[in-house]
Tab-separated table of C-alpha atoms in Angstrom:
chain	number	residue	atom	x	y	z
A	1	UNK	CA	20.608	103.625	-171.502
A	2	UNK	CA	18.418	102.128	-174.369
A	3	UNK	CA	16.249	106.197	-173.582
A	4	UNK	CA	19.436	107.202	-173.173
A	5	UNK	CA	21.133	106.451	-176.437
A	6	UNK	CA	18.040	106.962	-178.829
A	7	UNK	CA	17.440	110.219	-177.910
A	8	UNK	CA	21.612	110.686	-178.569
A	9	UNK	CA	21.320	109.242	-181.654
A	10	UNK	CA	18.015	111.619	-182.310
A	11	UNK	CA	20.786	114.504	-181.562
A	12	UNK	CA	22.945	112.843	-184.237
A	13	UNK	CA	20.084	112.974	-186.841
A	14	UNK	CA	19.306	116.629	-185.942
A	15	UNK	CA	22.702	117.246	-186.659
A	16	UNK	CA	22.824	116.049	-189.881
A	17	UNK	CA	19.470	117.464	-190.785
A	18	UNK	CA	17.284	114.694	-190.547
A	19	UNK	CA	15.315	116.352	-188.134
A	20	UNK	CA	11.669	114.580	-188.341
A	21	UNK	CA	13.918	110.953	-187.689
A	22	UNK	CA	15.770	112.954	-184.576
A	23	UNK	CA	12.047	113.751	-183.321
A	24	UNK	CA	10.463	110.633	-183.673
A	25	UNK	CA	13.649	109.140	-181.728
A	26	UNK	CA	14.135	111.727	-178.872
A	27	UNK	CA	9.717	111.679	-178.576
A	28	UNK	CA	10.243	107.673	-178.075
A	29	UNK	CA	13.189	107.979	-175.447
A	30	UNK	CA	10.981	110.433	-173.234
A	31	UNK	CA	7.497	107.688	-173.570
A	32	UNK	CA	10.518	105.191	-172.345
A	33	UNK	CA	11.727	107.248	-169.890
A	34	UNK	CA	7.878	108.055	-168.450
A	35	UNK	CA	6.950	104.641	-169.144
A	36	UNK	CA	10.013	103.655	-166.121
A	37	UNK	CA	9.198	106.655	-164.188
A	38	UNK	CA	12.497	108.360	-164.798
A	39	UNK	CA	11.077	112.092	-165.295
A	40	UNK	CA	13.002	113.168	-162.347
A	41	UNK	CA	16.556	111.919	-164.084
A	42	UNK	CA	18.797	114.148	-165.913
A	43	UNK	CA	19.047	112.184	-169.058
A	44	UNK	CA	15.071	112.817	-169.247
A	45	UNK	CA	15.601	116.465	-168.436
A	46	UNK	CA	18.320	116.028	-171.178
A	47	UNK	CA	16.151	114.509	-173.363
A	48	UNK	CA	13.422	117.325	-172.949
A	49	UNK	CA	16.031	120.044	-174.269
A	50	UNK	CA	17.034	117.953	-177.540
A	51	UNK	CA	13.339	117.633	-178.100
A	52	UNK	CA	12.960	121.391	-177.821
A	53	UNK	CA	16.023	122.412	-179.690
A	54	UNK	CA	14.618	119.965	-182.380
A	55	UNK	CA	11.299	121.108	-182.374
A	56	UNK	CA	12.869	124.949	-182.971
A	57	UNK	CA	14.409	123.362	-186.209
A	58	UNK	CA	11.391	122.189	-187.085
A	59	UNK	CA	9.821	125.917	-186.891
A	60	UNK	CA	7.199	124.603	-184.176
A	61	UNK	CA	8.682	127.396	-182.141
A	62	UNK	CA	5.594	126.703	-179.358
A	63	UNK	CA	6.444	123.010	-179.047
A	64	UNK	CA	10.159	124.221	-178.532
A	65	UNK	CA	9.085	126.599	-176.155
A	66	UNK	CA	7.327	124.087	-173.899
A	67	UNK	CA	9.783	121.505	-174.222
A	68	UNK	CA	12.749	123.637	-173.429
A	69	UNK	CA	10.810	125.469	-170.522
A	70	UNK	CA	10.440	122.303	-168.718
A	71	UNK	CA	13.464	121.017	-169.267
A	72	UNK	CA	14.408	124.454	-167.314
A	73	UNK	CA	12.341	123.935	-164.341
A	74	UNK	CA	13.534	120.575	-163.590
A	75	UNK	CA	17.028	121.394	-164.200
A	76	UNK	CA	16.393	124.667	-161.926
A	77	UNK	CA	14.866	121.873	-159.267
A	78	UNK	CA	16.936	119.434	-159.365
A	79	UNK	CA	20.553	121.429	-159.971
A	80	UNK	CA	19.727	125.152	-158.953
A	81	UNK	CA	19.470	128.262	-161.008
A	82	UNK	CA	23.325	128.432	-161.139
A	83	UNK	CA	23.935	125.229	-162.958
A	84	UNK	CA	25.832	124.987	-166.397
A	85	UNK	CA	22.701	122.401	-167.443
A	86	UNK	CA	20.540	125.756	-166.597
A	87	UNK	CA	22.572	127.375	-168.399
A	88	UNK	CA	22.622	125.638	-171.463
A	89	UNK	CA	18.718	125.812	-171.509
A	90	UNK	CA	18.790	128.923	-171.143
A	91	UNK	CA	20.895	129.675	-173.884
A	92	UNK	CA	18.684	127.054	-176.119
A	93	UNK	CA	15.740	129.264	-175.388
A	94	UNK	CA	17.484	132.359	-176.319
A	95	UNK	CA	18.381	130.955	-179.548
A	96	UNK	CA	14.596	129.870	-179.805
A	97	UNK	CA	13.804	133.758	-178.643
A	98	UNK	CA	15.842	134.814	-181.155
A	99	UNK	CA	13.926	132.747	-184.427
A	100	UNK	CA	10.779	134.168	-182.614
A	101	UNK	CA	12.144	137.523	-182.919
A	102	UNK	CA	11.412	138.175	-179.249
A	103	UNK	CA	14.988	140.027	-178.895
A	104	UNK	CA	14.367	141.735	-174.966
A	105	UNK	CA	13.433	138.095	-173.898
A	106	UNK	CA	16.330	136.411	-176.157
A	107	UNK	CA	18.904	138.995	-174.392
A	108	UNK	CA	17.702	138.178	-170.831
A	109	UNK	CA	17.572	134.353	-171.170
A	110	UNK	CA	21.206	134.755	-172.997
A	111	UNK	CA	22.939	137.732	-170.225
A	112	UNK	CA	21.758	135.126	-167.677
A	113	UNK	CA	23.472	132.069	-168.976
A	114	UNK	CA	26.783	133.828	-169.680
A	115	UNK	CA	26.955	135.409	-165.920
A	116	UNK	CA	26.517	131.306	-165.076
A	117	UNK	CA	29.240	130.344	-167.713
A	118	UNK	CA	31.224	132.931	-166.611
A	119	UNK	CA	31.138	132.310	-163.120
A	120	UNK	CA	32.244	128.787	-163.855
A	121	UNK	CA	34.731	130.082	-166.401
A	122	UNK	CA	33.323	127.019	-168.733
A	123	UNK	CA	34.348	127.490	-172.796
A	124	UNK	CA	31.076	127.522	-173.667
A	125	UNK	CA	31.032	130.868	-173.058
A	126	UNK	CA	32.550	131.678	-176.890
A	127	UNK	CA	28.477	130.723	-177.919
A	128	UNK	CA	26.876	132.934	-175.722
A	129	UNK	CA	28.771	135.737	-176.918
A	130	UNK	CA	28.324	134.670	-180.420
A	131	UNK	CA	24.514	134.454	-180.002
A	132	UNK	CA	24.523	138.103	-178.033
A	133	UNK	CA	26.215	139.289	-181.109
A	134	UNK	CA	23.991	137.952	-183.686
A	135	UNK	CA	21.324	139.577	-181.345
A	136	UNK	CA	22.399	143.061	-181.365
A	137	UNK	CA	22.822	142.179	-185.128
A	138	UNK	CA	19.594	141.628	-185.655
A	139	UNK	CA	18.507	144.561	-184.010
A	140	UNK	CA	17.080	146.955	-186.771
A	141	UNK	CA	18.393	149.859	-184.989
A	142	UNK	CA	22.198	149.517	-184.823
A	143	UNK	CA	23.847	152.346	-183.118
A	144	UNK	CA	27.316	152.977	-183.573
A	145	UNK	CA	27.427	151.516	-179.801
A	146	UNK	CA	25.795	148.965	-180.585
A	147	UNK	CA	27.996	147.885	-183.492
A	148	UNK	CA	31.467	148.614	-181.344
A	149	UNK	CA	29.244	145.724	-178.789
A	150	UNK	CA	28.784	143.255	-181.331
A	151	UNK	CA	32.606	143.435	-182.424
A	152	UNK	CA	33.631	143.379	-178.946
A	153	UNK	CA	31.183	140.118	-178.303
A	154	UNK	CA	32.345	138.226	-181.302
A	155	UNK	CA	36.198	139.440	-180.218
A	156	UNK	CA	36.032	137.784	-176.732
A	157	UNK	CA	34.129	134.623	-178.191
A	158	UNK	CA	36.764	133.994	-181.500
A	159	UNK	CA	39.696	134.450	-178.003
A	160	UNK	CA	38.094	132.003	-175.650
A	161	UNK	CA	37.325	129.933	-178.937
A	162	UNK	CA	40.801	129.729	-179.969
A	163	UNK	CA	41.536	128.791	-176.566
A	164	UNK	CA	39.671	125.749	-176.216
A	165	UNK	CA	38.498	124.597	-179.515
A	166	UNK	CA	40.524	123.113	-182.818
A	167	UNK	CA	42.027	126.054	-184.656
A	168	UNK	CA	40.349	124.279	-187.533
A	169	UNK	CA	37.176	124.226	-185.445
A	170	UNK	CA	33.977	125.870	-188.024
A	171	UNK	CA	32.976	127.509	-184.609
A	172	UNK	CA	36.422	129.626	-184.950
A	173	UNK	CA	35.588	129.883	-188.614
A	174	UNK	CA	32.064	130.821	-188.329
A	175	UNK	CA	33.071	133.448	-185.458
A	176	UNK	CA	36.049	134.882	-188.033
A	177	UNK	CA	33.488	135.085	-190.777
A	178	UNK	CA	31.029	137.434	-188.654
A	179	UNK	CA	34.238	139.715	-187.771
A	180	UNK	CA	35.085	140.015	-191.188
A	181	UNK	CA	31.526	141.395	-192.285
A	182	UNK	CA	32.527	144.137	-190.058
A	183	UNK	CA	34.967	147.007	-191.840
A	184	UNK	CA	36.078	148.219	-188.457
A	185	UNK	CA	38.003	145.257	-186.981
A	186	UNK	CA	40.838	143.817	-188.614
A	187	UNK	CA	41.139	140.641	-186.435
A	188	UNK	CA	41.838	138.054	-188.961
């Protein structure tokens, strides 16, 4: 439990922007898991994912990629390629690839994650759809059809988020803000 608690505390620090402390706590949790031979436990996989996300926030994209890919491999081995946990890691890898400017790889990972989430009717679909919109917005040569796709992704993300999140959720506000930046939509 202690290693898991350290990892979750690290996530809290990450969310508060204290990335160095987050990194240290999550790395310590992984050391404890390894010391006690828990490398095949889902909490270890989760901690690797948390560390990868923290490395990404710190701008250390290679370490982030390594941690996320290791987590993905372990989740796929334990649960299979269609599991919700593998979708979570794929989405995080997609977000990382977006930061690195690897748009096609990011789209492939995010679309795969979305298919898994849709198959399970999981509410986290909104985050995948929002990420896909971000990926299309990043595309320098935005055609009208890409702009329409961005709006479609954001509208669907907003619909899902409104169904599953409180009305004052920052996620809903963020998606709505992105929609408002597109003059061709009147979604309020």
